[in-house]
Short mmCIF file of C-alpha atoms in Angstrom, two decimals:
data_model
loop_
_atom_site.label_atom_id
_atom_site.label_comp_id
_atom_site.label_asym_id
_atom_site.label_seq_id
_atom_site.Cartn_x
_atom_site.Cartn_y
_atom_site.Cartn_z
CA MET A 1 46.65 37.74 -14.25
CA PRO A 2 44.82 35.62 -11.65
CA ALA A 3 42.17 37.37 -9.54
CA GLU A 4 42.07 37.46 -5.77
CA CYS A 5 39.04 36.80 -3.58
CA ALA A 6 37.15 40.08 -3.12
CA ILE A 7 34.92 38.93 -0.25
CA ASP A 8 35.79 40.27 3.22
CA ASP A 9 39.22 41.42 1.89
CA CYS A 10 40.28 37.77 1.78
CA GLY A 11 43.01 38.13 -0.87
CA VAL A 12 43.32 34.36 -1.49
CA LEU A 13 43.54 33.19 -5.12
CA ALA A 14 40.00 33.19 -6.58
CA ILE A 15 38.45 30.13 -8.21
CA GLY A 16 35.34 31.80 -9.66
CA ARG A 17 33.23 34.93 -10.03
CA CYS A 18 29.73 35.35 -8.59
CA ARG A 19 27.01 35.80 -11.19
CA GLU A 20 24.87 37.86 -8.79
CA CYS A 21 27.30 40.38 -7.25
CA GLY A 22 30.18 40.10 -9.75
CA ARG A 23 32.87 39.62 -7.07
CA ALA A 24 35.63 37.01 -7.32
CA PHE A 25 35.57 34.33 -4.61
CA CYS A 26 37.97 31.73 -3.25
CA MET A 27 37.21 28.12 -2.27
CA SER A 28 36.28 29.06 1.33
CA HIS A 29 33.84 31.78 0.13
CA GLN A 30 32.23 29.59 -2.55
CA ALA A 31 28.56 28.69 -1.97
CA HIS A 32 27.83 24.97 -1.55
CA ASN A 33 24.72 22.87 -1.91
CA GLU A 34 23.63 21.82 1.61
CA VAL A 35 22.44 18.42 0.45
CA THR A 36 25.16 17.27 -1.95
CA GLY A 37 28.04 19.41 -0.67
CA GLU A 38 28.97 20.41 -4.24
CA GLY A 39 30.15 23.96 -4.83
CA TYR A 40 28.20 26.36 -7.04
CA ALA A 41 30.41 27.46 -9.95
CA ALA A 42 29.09 31.04 -10.06
CA LEU A 43 27.70 31.86 -6.61
CA CYS A 44 29.44 33.24 -3.54
CA LEU A 45 28.55 32.49 0.09
CA PRO A 46 27.05 35.94 0.94
CA CYS A 47 24.75 35.83 -2.11
CA LEU A 48 23.57 32.33 -1.17
CA GLY A 49 22.71 33.71 2.28
CA ARG A 50 20.70 36.55 0.69
CA ARG A 51 18.81 34.04 -1.47
CA GLN A 52 17.87 31.91 1.53
CA ARG A 53 16.77 34.85 3.68
CA PRO A 54 12.97 35.07 3.81
CA ARG A 55 11.65 37.93 1.73
CA ALA A 56 9.34 40.50 3.23
CA THR A 57 5.82 39.82 2.05
CA THR A 58 3.62 42.58 0.77
CA GLU A 59 0.44 40.70 1.61
CA SER A 60 -2.60 42.94 1.89
CA GLN A 61 -5.24 42.75 4.61
CA ALA A 62 -7.68 41.33 2.02
CA ASP A 63 -5.23 38.50 1.25
CA ARG A 64 -4.83 37.72 4.95
CA ASP A 65 -8.61 37.70 5.41
CA ARG A 66 -9.08 35.31 2.47
CA ARG A 67 -6.39 33.00 3.83
CA TRP A 68 -7.97 33.12 7.31
CA LEU A 69 -11.29 31.89 5.90
CA SER A 70 -9.98 29.37 3.36
CA SER A 71 -7.36 27.81 5.67
CA GLY A 72 -9.99 26.80 8.21
CA GLN A 73 -8.56 29.07 10.91
CA ALA A 74 -11.81 31.07 11.05
CA ALA A 75 -13.74 27.85 11.80
CA LEU A 76 -11.23 26.92 14.53
CA ASP A 77 -11.51 30.40 16.04
CA LEU A 78 -15.32 30.10 16.11
CA TYR A 79 -15.05 26.74 17.89
CA ALA A 80 -12.54 28.20 20.36
CA ALA A 81 -14.91 31.11 21.11
CA GLY A 82 -17.67 28.62 21.91
CA VAL A 83 -19.91 29.60 18.99
CA ALA A 84 -21.92 26.50 18.10
CA PRO A 85 -22.59 25.75 14.42
CA VAL A 86 -25.98 24.79 13.01
CA PRO A 87 -26.33 21.18 11.77
CA ILE A 88 -26.70 20.59 8.02
CA VAL A 89 -29.25 17.92 7.10
CA GLU A 90 -30.06 16.26 3.81
CA HIS A 91 -33.08 14.21 2.84
CA ARG A 92 -32.07 10.68 1.85
CA SER A 93 -34.68 8.46 0.30
CA ARG A 94 -34.79 4.76 -0.47
CA PHE A 95 -37.44 2.41 -1.74
CA VAL A 96 -38.29 -0.61 0.40
CA PRO A 97 -40.64 -3.49 -0.45
CA SER A 98 -44.00 -3.49 1.29
CA ARG A 99 -46.24 -6.45 2.12
CA LEU A 100 -48.36 -6.15 -1.00
CA GLY A 101 -45.39 -6.44 -3.34
CA ARG A 102 -45.26 -2.74 -4.00
CA ARG A 103 -42.33 -0.54 -3.10
CA ARG A 104 -42.71 2.46 -0.84
CA GLU A 105 -40.35 5.38 -0.38
CA GLU A 106 -38.74 5.99 3.01
CA ILE A 107 -37.28 9.46 3.58
CA HIS A 108 -34.74 10.06 6.32
CA GLU A 109 -33.08 13.27 7.45
CA VAL A 110 -29.35 12.68 7.76
CA GLU A 111 -26.93 15.11 9.39
CA VAL A 112 -24.07 15.63 6.94
CA GLY A 113 -22.14 18.50 8.51
CA ALA A 114 -22.43 21.87 10.21
CA LEU A 115 -22.09 25.57 9.41
CA TRP A 116 -22.28 28.98 11.02
CA VAL A 117 -25.03 31.16 9.50
CA LEU A 118 -23.50 34.52 8.59
CA GLY A 119 -26.34 36.39 6.88
CA LYS A 120 -27.29 37.24 3.30
CA PHE A 121 -24.54 37.86 0.74
CA ALA A 122 -24.43 38.33 -3.04
CA TRP A 123 -23.91 35.27 -5.25
CA THR A 124 -23.90 35.33 -9.07
CA GLU A 125 -25.40 32.53 -11.15
CA MET A 126 -23.12 31.82 -14.12
CA GLN A 127 -25.67 31.36 -16.92
CA GLU A 128 -26.09 32.91 -20.38
CA ILE A 129 -27.30 36.03 -18.58
CA PRO A 130 -25.55 36.20 -15.18
CA GLU A 131 -27.90 37.06 -12.34
CA THR A 132 -26.76 38.27 -8.91
CA ARG A 133 -28.93 37.84 -5.84
CA ASP A 134 -28.57 37.65 -2.08
CA TRP A 135 -28.49 34.20 -0.48
CA THR A 136 -28.31 33.11 3.13
CA THR A 137 -24.65 32.15 3.49
CA GLY A 138 -22.87 29.98 6.03
CA LEU A 139 -19.23 29.19 6.84
CA LEU A 140 -18.77 25.42 6.62
CA ALA A 141 -17.34 23.73 9.70
CA HIS A 142 -15.88 20.93 7.53
CA PRO A 143 -15.99 21.60 3.76
CA THR A 144 -15.86 18.68 1.36
CA GLY A 145 -12.24 17.56 1.19
CA GLY A 146 -11.42 19.42 4.40
CA TYR A 147 -9.30 22.51 4.97
CA PRO A 148 -7.43 24.22 3.43
CA VAL A 149 -9.69 24.90 0.47
CA SER A 150 -8.64 26.50 -2.80
CA MET A 151 -10.78 29.62 -2.41
CA VAL A 152 -13.19 31.27 0.00
CA ALA A 153 -16.14 30.24 -2.17
CA ARG A 154 -15.41 26.63 -1.16
CA ALA A 155 -15.36 27.48 2.56
CA VAL A 156 -18.83 29.04 2.45
CA ALA A 157 -22.12 27.77 1.07
CA ARG A 158 -25.60 28.98 0.28
CA CYS A 159 -28.21 27.53 2.59
CA ARG A 160 -31.77 27.68 3.85
CA VAL A 161 -32.29 27.65 7.61
CA SER A 162 -35.44 26.71 9.49
CA GLU A 163 -35.97 25.55 13.08
CA GLY A 164 -32.24 25.53 13.84
CA VAL A 165 -31.36 23.24 10.92
CA ALA A 166 -29.65 24.20 7.64
CA LYS A 167 -30.10 22.71 4.19
CA LEU A 168 -27.51 23.44 1.51
CA VAL A 169 -28.68 25.01 -1.74
CA ARG A 170 -27.24 23.15 -4.71
CA ASP A 171 -27.47 23.98 -8.40
CA ALA A 172 -27.39 20.34 -9.45
CA ALA A 173 -28.37 17.01 -7.95
CA TYR A 174 -24.76 16.03 -7.23
CA GLY A 175 -23.58 19.32 -5.78
CA ASP A 176 -21.97 20.88 -8.87
CA SER A 177 -22.31 24.63 -8.39
CA TRP A 178 -22.67 27.18 -11.16
CA THR A 179 -23.09 29.99 -8.64
CA GLN A 180 -20.15 31.94 -7.27
CA LEU A 181 -19.76 34.23 -4.27
CA GLU A 182 -18.94 37.82 -5.24
CA ARG A 183 -15.37 38.82 -4.25
CA ALA A 184 -16.62 42.09 -2.77
CA GLU A 185 -18.56 40.09 -0.16
CA ILE A 186 -15.44 38.49 1.39
CA PRO A 187 -14.54 41.48 3.66
CA LYS A 188 -18.17 41.61 4.84
CA ILE A 189 -18.12 37.88 5.64
CA VAL A 190 -14.84 38.30 7.55
CA ALA A 191 -16.38 41.16 9.56
CA VAL A 192 -19.42 39.03 10.50
CA VAL A 193 -17.24 36.06 11.54
CA LYS A 194 -15.09 38.34 13.71
CA GLU A 195 -18.23 39.75 15.33
CA LEU A 196 -19.42 36.22 16.11
CA ILE A 197 -16.06 35.42 17.67
CA SER A 198 -16.04 38.57 19.79
CA GLY A 199 -19.63 37.91 20.92
CA LYS A 200 -21.23 41.04 19.46
CA ASN A 201 -23.94 39.04 17.66
#
């Protein structure tokens, strides 16, 4: 015996049954692909609507804070609040020939970026015996590769600051880092950045 469409008391002869709700549906209540226009063999129109409806996210405050830092929004908010970053300089050296045929080394300080100094936070060195210590930490205005970055530890960096100029602390000559920011420090960093934005510091 042929089934009738069970959606909205339609009663028209059904052409299929929905895999999700189990109700029979007719041609007018069959779900269709928006791009190709082809009908789905086992999906009704109301269930397609439920699938496409955005789901409520259960994102925690910690997740929002991490996203705020790693997306670059925190840096934009600091700029908007008028908080000026500290320049990052690196020493670049090159050897140039001198008059006597010898080569002498010229050292130049080159500005390579900027950061906001946030304070001292715990970083762990990933060696045979991991060691955790506090480092002066800054939020990078423009991290390598730009925002968004994959994790908060790429948006912040260890640094040394003197006379209004920062120098990044690197574990290797080419910037490869074997030291990671502790996850427990992220809420503290967020709190400091928010204080800078609100002008409490």
